Each structure stands twice: as C-alpha cells, then as structure tokens.
PDB file of C-alpha atoms in Angstrom:
ATOM      1  CA  UNK S  28     -50.644  30.805 190.364  1.00  0.00           C
ATOM      2  CA  UNK S  29     -47.480  32.872 190.947  1.00  0.00           C
ATOM      3  CA  UNK S  30     -46.593  36.049 192.775  1.00  0.00           C
ATOM      4  CA  UNK S  31     -43.480  37.702 194.105  1.00  0.00           C
ATOM      5  CA  UNK S  32     -43.328  40.406 196.723  1.00  0.00           C
ATOM      6  CA  UNK S  33     -41.029  42.808 198.504  1.00  0.00           C
ATOM      7  CA  UNK S  34     -41.262  45.518 201.141  1.00  0.00           C
ATOM      8  CA  UNK S  35     -40.535  49.056 199.938  1.00  0.00           C
ATOM      9  CA  UNK S  36     -41.136  52.338 201.800  1.00  0.00           C
ATOM     10  CA  UNK S  37     -43.287  50.592 204.408  1.00  0.00           C
ATOM     11  CA  UNK S  38     -45.614  48.840 201.954  1.00  0.00           C
ATOM     12  CA  UNK S  39     -45.742  45.282 200.668  1.00  0.00           C
ATOM     13  CA  UNK S  40     -45.527  45.335 196.863  1.00  0.00           C
ATOM     14  CA  UNK S  41     -46.953  42.256 195.099  1.00  0.00           C
ATOM     15  CA  UNK S  42     -46.480  41.335 191.415  1.00  0.00           C
ATOM     16  CA  UNK S  43     -47.847  38.366 189.452  1.00  0.00           C
ATOM     17  CA  UNK S  44     -46.937  38.969 185.797  1.00  0.00           C
ATOM     18  CA  UNK S  45     -50.575  39.254 184.722  1.00  0.00           C
ATOM     19  CA  UNK S  46     -52.035  42.313 186.491  1.00  0.00           C
ATOM     20  CA  UNK S  47     -50.686  45.673 187.621  1.00  0.00           C
ATOM     21  CA  UNK S  48     -48.807  45.299 190.938  1.00  0.00           C
ATOM     22  CA  UNK S  49     -50.565  45.783 194.266  1.00  0.00           C
ATOM     23  CA  UNK S  50     -49.460  47.876 197.225  1.00  0.00           C
ATOM     24  CA  UNK S  51     -50.528  46.787 200.716  1.00  0.00           C
ATOM     25  CA  UNK S  52     -49.895  49.355 203.451  1.00  0.00           C
ATOM     26  CA  UNK S  53     -49.388  48.729 207.170  1.00  0.00           C
ATOM     27  CA  UNK S  54     -53.158  49.123 207.775  1.00  0.00           C
ATOM     28  CA  UNK S  55     -53.787  46.342 205.217  1.00  0.00           C
ATOM     29  CA  UNK S  56     -55.284  48.769 202.689  1.00  0.00           C
ATOM     30  CA  UNK S  57     -54.796  47.306 199.211  1.00  0.00           C
ATOM     31  CA  UNK S  58     -54.472  49.495 196.107  1.00  0.00           C
ATOM     32  CA  UNK S  59     -52.931  49.169 192.702  1.00  0.00           C
ATOM     33  CA  UNK S  60     -49.398  50.552 192.732  1.00  0.00           C
ATOM     34  CA  UNK S  61     -49.547  54.045 191.227  1.00  0.00           C
ATOM     35  CA  UNK S  62     -47.877  57.434 190.939  1.00  0.00           C
ATOM     36  CA  UNK S  63     -48.927  59.083 194.215  1.00  0.00           C
ATOM     37  CA  UNK S  64     -48.882  62.586 192.693  1.00  0.00           C
ATOM     38  CA  UNK S  65     -51.384  61.750 189.920  1.00  0.00           C
ATOM     39  CA  UNK S  66     -53.052  58.553 191.109  1.00  0.00           C
ATOM     40  CA  UNK S  67     -52.379  56.985 187.708  1.00  0.00           C
ATOM     41  CA  UNK S  68     -50.877  53.556 187.148  1.00  0.00           C
ATOM     42  CA  UNK S  69     -50.704  53.895 183.362  1.00  0.00           C
ATOM     43  CA  UNK S  70     -46.894  53.624 183.390  1.00  0.00           C
ATOM     44  CA  UNK S  71     -46.627  51.048 186.180  1.00  0.00           C
ATOM     45  CA  UNK S  72     -45.210  47.887 184.590  1.00  0.00           C
ATOM     46  CA  UNK S  73     -46.791  44.468 184.646  1.00  0.00           C
ATOM     47  CA  UNK S  74     -44.078  42.024 185.700  1.00  0.00           C
ATOM     48  CA  UNK S  75     -43.541  38.680 187.449  1.00  0.00           C
ATOM     49  CA  UNK S  76     -40.628  39.645 189.693  1.00  0.00           C
ATOM     50  CA  UNK S  77     -40.215  42.533 192.106  1.00  0.00           C
ATOM     51  CA  UNK S  78     -37.267  43.420 194.331  1.00  0.00           C
ATOM     52  CA  UNK S  79     -36.518  46.423 196.522  1.00  0.00           C
ATOM     53  CA  UNK S  80     -32.884  47.389 196.162  1.00  0.00           C
ATOM     54  CA  UNK S  81     -31.544  50.418 197.994  1.00  0.00           C
ATOM     55  CA  UNK S  82     -33.612  53.442 197.031  1.00  0.00           C
ATOM     56  CA  UNK S  83     -35.286  51.717 194.063  1.00  0.00           C
ATOM     57  CA  UNK S  84     -38.133  49.346 193.321  1.00  0.00           C
ATOM     58  CA  UNK S  85     -37.233  47.006 190.454  1.00  0.00           C
ATOM     59  CA  UNK S  86     -39.559  44.906 188.295  1.00  0.00           C
ATOM     60  CA  UNK S  87     -38.607  42.185 185.788  1.00  0.00           C
ATOM     61  CA  UNK S  88     -40.401  39.410 183.967  1.00  0.00           C
ATOM     62  CA  UNK S  89     -42.446  41.750 181.786  1.00  0.00           C
ATOM     63  CA  UNK S  90     -44.555  39.378 179.632  1.00  0.00           C
ATOM     64  CA  UNK S  91     -44.042  41.597 176.563  1.00  0.00           C
ATOM     65  CA  UNK S  92     -40.319  42.293 177.142  1.00  0.00           C
ATOM     66  CA  UNK S  93     -38.747  39.311 178.911  1.00  0.00           C
ATOM     67  CA  UNK S  94     -35.277  40.891 179.074  1.00  0.00           C
ATOM     68  CA  UNK S  95     -36.357  44.281 180.467  1.00  0.00           C
ATOM     69  CA  UNK S  96     -35.850  45.800 183.913  1.00  0.00           C
ATOM     70  CA  UNK S  97     -38.194  48.554 185.090  1.00  0.00           C
ATOM     71  CA  UNK S  98     -36.501  50.669 187.769  1.00  0.00           C
ATOM     72  CA  UNK S  99     -38.568  53.212 189.718  1.00  0.00           C
ATOM     73  CA  UNK S 100     -37.617  56.806 190.335  1.00  0.00           C
ATOM     74  CA  UNK S 101     -35.437  57.285 193.418  1.00  0.00           C
ATOM     75  CA  UNK S 102     -37.294  56.690 196.705  1.00  0.00           C
ATOM     76  CA  UNK S 103     -40.667  56.116 195.012  1.00  0.00           C
ATOM     77  CA  UNK S 104     -42.661  52.957 194.467  1.00  0.00           C
ATOM     78  CA  UNK S 105     -45.059  54.047 191.724  1.00  0.00           C
ATOM     79  CA  UNK S 106     -43.121  56.446 189.473  1.00  0.00           C
ATOM     80  CA  UNK S 107     -41.819  54.852 186.277  1.00  0.00           C
ATOM     81  CA  UNK S 108     -40.724  55.937 182.802  1.00  0.00           C
ATOM     82  CA  UNK S 109     -43.430  58.158 181.315  1.00  0.00           C
ATOM     83  CA  UNK S 110     -44.698  59.597 184.614  1.00  0.00           C
ATOM     84  CA  UNK S 111     -44.468  63.326 185.368  1.00  0.00           C
ATOM     85  CA  UNK S 112     -41.246  64.904 186.666  1.00  0.00           C
ATOM     86  CA  UNK S 113     -39.358  64.782 188.886  1.00  0.00           C
ATOM     87  CA  UNK S 114     -38.629  61.356 187.482  1.00  0.00           C
ATOM     88  CA  UNK S 115     -35.310  59.527 187.146  1.00  0.00           C
ATOM     89  CA  UNK S 116     -36.955  56.139 186.463  1.00  0.00           C
ATOM     90  CA  UNK S 117     -35.401  54.015 183.748  1.00  0.00           C
ATOM     91  CA  UNK S 118     -35.932  50.825 181.789  1.00  0.00           C
ATOM     92  CA  UNK S 119     -32.947  48.675 180.872  1.00  0.00           C
ATOM     93  CA  UNK S 120     -32.994  45.998 178.164  1.00  0.00           C
ATOM     94  CA  UNK S 121     -30.411  43.379 179.109  1.00  0.00           C
ATOM     95  CA  UNK S 122     -31.052  40.786 176.373  1.00  0.00           C
ATOM     96  CA  UNK S 123     -28.175  41.876 174.145  1.00  0.00           C
ATOM     97  CA  UNK S 124     -25.781  41.529 177.087  1.00  0.00           C
ATOM     98  CA  UNK S 125     -26.645  37.878 177.788  1.00  0.00           C
ATOM     99  CA  UNK S 126     -23.715  35.872 176.354  1.00  0.00           C
ATOM    100  CA  UNK S 127     -25.342  32.403 176.298  1.00  0.00           C
ATOM    101  CA  UNK S 128     -28.774  30.886 176.714  1.00  0.00           C
ATOM    102  CA  UNK S 129     -32.151  32.554 176.857  1.00  0.00           C
ATOM    103  CA  UNK S 130     -32.407  36.301 177.394  1.00  0.00           C
ATOM    104  CA  UNK S 131     -35.557  35.848 179.527  1.00  0.00           C
ATOM    105  CA  UNK S 132     -35.030  37.048 183.095  1.00  0.00           C
ATOM    106  CA  UNK S 133     -35.764  34.256 185.597  1.00  0.00           C
ATOM    107  CA  UNK S 134     -35.527  36.351 188.762  1.00  0.00           C
ATOM    108  CA  UNK S 135     -33.977  39.169 190.770  1.00  0.00           C
ATOM    109  CA  UNK S 136     -31.713  38.922 193.790  1.00  0.00           C
ATOM    110  CA  UNK S 137     -29.393  40.994 195.957  1.00  0.00           C
ATOM    111  CA  UNK S 138     -25.694  40.386 196.573  1.00  0.00           C
ATOM    112  CA  UNK S 139     -24.064  42.925 198.877  1.00  0.00           C
ATOM    113  CA  UNK S 140     -24.596  46.299 197.152  1.00  0.00           C
ATOM    114  CA  UNK S 141     -25.483  44.742 193.793  1.00  0.00           C
ATOM    115  CA  UNK S 142     -28.782  43.939 192.167  1.00  0.00           C
ATOM    116  CA  UNK S 143     -28.359  40.539 190.521  1.00  0.00           C
ATOM    117  CA  UNK S 144     -30.439  39.809 187.448  1.00  0.00           C
ATOM    118  CA  UNK S 145     -30.839  36.071 187.000  1.00  0.00           C
ATOM    119  CA  UNK S 146     -31.063  34.216 183.682  1.00  0.00           C
ATOM    120  CA  UNK S 147     -31.074  30.461 182.934  1.00  0.00           C
ATOM    121  CA  UNK S 148     -27.396  30.304 181.982  1.00  0.00           C
ATOM    122  CA  UNK S 149     -25.861  33.480 183.394  1.00  0.00           C
ATOM    123  CA  UNK S 150     -26.178  36.011 186.187  1.00  0.00           C
ATOM    124  CA  UNK S 151     -25.662  39.720 185.729  1.00  0.00           C
ATOM    125  CA  UNK S 152     -24.761  41.851 188.765  1.00  0.00           C
ATOM    126  CA  UNK S 153     -25.417  45.563 188.458  1.00  0.00           C
ATOM    127  CA  UNK S 154     -25.195  48.809 190.368  1.00  0.00           C
ATOM    128  CA  UNK S 155     -28.171  51.138 190.682  1.00  0.00           C
ATOM    129  CA  UNK S 156     -27.974  54.828 191.555  1.00  0.00           C
ATOM    130  CA  UNK S 157     -25.253  55.638 189.020  1.00  0.00           C
ATOM    131  CA  UNK S 158     -25.919  59.014 187.409  1.00  0.00           C
ATOM    132  CA  UNK S 159     -24.523  60.733 184.322  1.00  0.00           C
ATOM    133  CA  UNK S 160     -25.442  64.331 185.071  1.00  0.00           C
ATOM    134  CA  UNK S 161     -29.207  64.053 185.782  1.00  0.00           C
ATOM    135  CA  UNK S 162     -29.749  60.719 184.004  1.00  0.00           C
ATOM    136  CA  UNK S 163     -29.965  57.496 186.003  1.00  0.00           C
ATOM    137  CA  UNK S 164     -27.660  55.060 184.194  1.00  0.00           C
ATOM    138  CA  UNK S 165     -27.521  51.726 186.072  1.00  0.00           C
ATOM    139  CA  UNK S 166     -24.344  49.801 185.379  1.00  0.00           C
ATOM    140  CA  UNK S 167     -24.641  46.149 184.282  1.00  0.00           C
ATOM    141  CA  UNK S 168     -21.144  45.640 182.878  1.00  0.00           C
ATOM    142  CA  UNK S 169     -20.511  42.004 183.796  1.00  0.00           C
ATOM    143  CA  UNK S 170     -22.205  38.734 182.883  1.00  0.00           C
ATOM    144  CA  UNK S 171     -21.120  35.592 184.695  1.00  0.00           C
ATOM    145  CA  UNK S 172     -21.528  32.713 182.229  1.00  0.00           C
ATOM    146  CA  UNK S 173     -22.365  29.038 182.773  1.00  0.00           C
ATOM    147  CA  UNK S 174     -24.147  29.645 186.033  1.00  0.00           C
ATOM    148  CA  UNK S 175     -27.772  30.652 186.107  1.00  0.00           C
ATOM    149  CA  UNK S 176     -30.951  30.479 188.092  1.00  0.00           C
ATOM    150  CA  UNK S 177     -33.930  28.292 187.313  1.00  0.00           C
ATOM    151  CA  UNK S 178     -36.488  30.238 189.378  1.00  0.00           C
ATOM    152  CA  UNK S 179     -36.891  33.539 191.215  1.00  0.00           C
ATOM    153  CA  UNK S 180     -38.136  31.779 194.334  1.00  0.00           C
ATOM    154  CA  UNK S 181     -35.014  29.625 194.494  1.00  0.00           C
ATOM    155  CA  UNK S 182     -32.748  32.604 195.217  1.00  0.00           C
ATOM    156  CA  UNK S 183     -31.998  33.630 198.782  1.00  0.00           C
ATOM    157  CA  UNK S 184     -29.606  36.172 200.246  1.00  0.00           C
ATOM    158  CA  UNK S 185     -28.224  34.985 203.564  1.00  0.00           C
ATOM    159  CA  UNK S 186     -25.775  37.359 205.204  1.00  0.00           C
ATOM    160  CA  UNK S 187     -23.082  38.177 202.673  1.00  0.00           C
ATOM    161  CA  UNK S 188     -23.916  35.219 200.420  1.00  0.00           C
ATOM    162  CA  UNK S 189     -26.388  34.618 197.614  1.00  0.00           C
ATOM    163  CA  UNK S 190     -27.687  31.095 197.040  1.00  0.00           C
ATOM    164  CA  UNK S 191     -29.802  29.947 194.095  1.00  0.00           C
ATOM    165  CA  UNK S 192     -30.610  26.811 192.147  1.00  0.00           C
ATOM    166  CA  UNK S 193     -29.067  26.465 188.730  1.00  0.00           C
ATOM    167  CA  UNK S 194     -29.089  23.601 186.204  1.00  0.00           C
ATOM    168  CA  UNK S 195     -26.349  21.768 188.144  1.00  0.00           C
ATOM    169  CA  UNK S 196     -27.163  22.422 191.804  1.00  0.00           C
ATOM    170  CA  UNK S 197     -26.747  25.315 194.246  1.00  0.00           C
TER     171      UNK S 197
END
C-alpha cells in the first residue's frame, strides 16, 4: 500500500518497507537491488523510504530499526554494510539525537547540499561524504526542534527551498 522511489545511477530504485528494494533499469528490467559484484542482496536493507543524495543511496524506515539510516557505499546502489570491500557503506542510528518526540524517521528529503532526515517533531540536516581517514562518517550535528514532518510523501524540494507538512501546516 506504500512505496517510495528515487533515481540513482540510471535506475529507478523502489522501496516499500516490507520487501527488499527493487531496481528497474532503463530497459524496464526489474531485479532485486543487490551487490553487483556478488549478486547477493543479503545486506540490502528493507526500508520504507529511499532517497538518492549526491553519490549515495540512502534508506530509512527500517521496520526493525525505525531510527536507522542505511547509506550505500560511494557511487553504488547495492553495496551496504557487510558486503565485500571496497565498501565505505555505513549505518547511522539517529534516535539518541532526537531531542523531542518519536525517534521514528518519517521521511527523507534534500535541502541544498544536505540530506534532511524527517521526524514527527524535528528535522535533522546532515552532510554525507565526510571521511575520517578511510571511514565514512556522515555528520548529523544539528536537530531543529518543534518542526517536523508527518509523511515522506509530503516533502518536496523546489529550487532552493524544502517544503513539508508538519503538525501545524507547511
């Protein structure tokens, strides 16, 4: 009854929060998203929300870890934590950084060069592609309180602005 989708590296990536994500190429071939080098999708996350951001594919809304982001390895769609090297994929648990309200992620959005993780009562902008030596260490150092997003589908980036529905309005 729900799916989200994004275009990444020329393929449409579709997630529904129940099954492994699908990849639909330009010839309309449909496969489960997987690590192209091994063909395995054992480490591909199940999640409700997907967003392409820069050189990364990001999933959120993991039914078992509602506050977790799954960020792919650089420039790959199907390589996640646990897949064979080279692999700079990372998972980030944001729940402890949510100052008020539920720690369940309600969506993902983009604002300029930031990935914005949406919660019911706060939004958390972050920067991907930050490295400490060889380790990918995304930076989510700010939480904007008392403004949140009720649904992933209600967020829209238009030009240099990000609009979304919160408990009060837009």
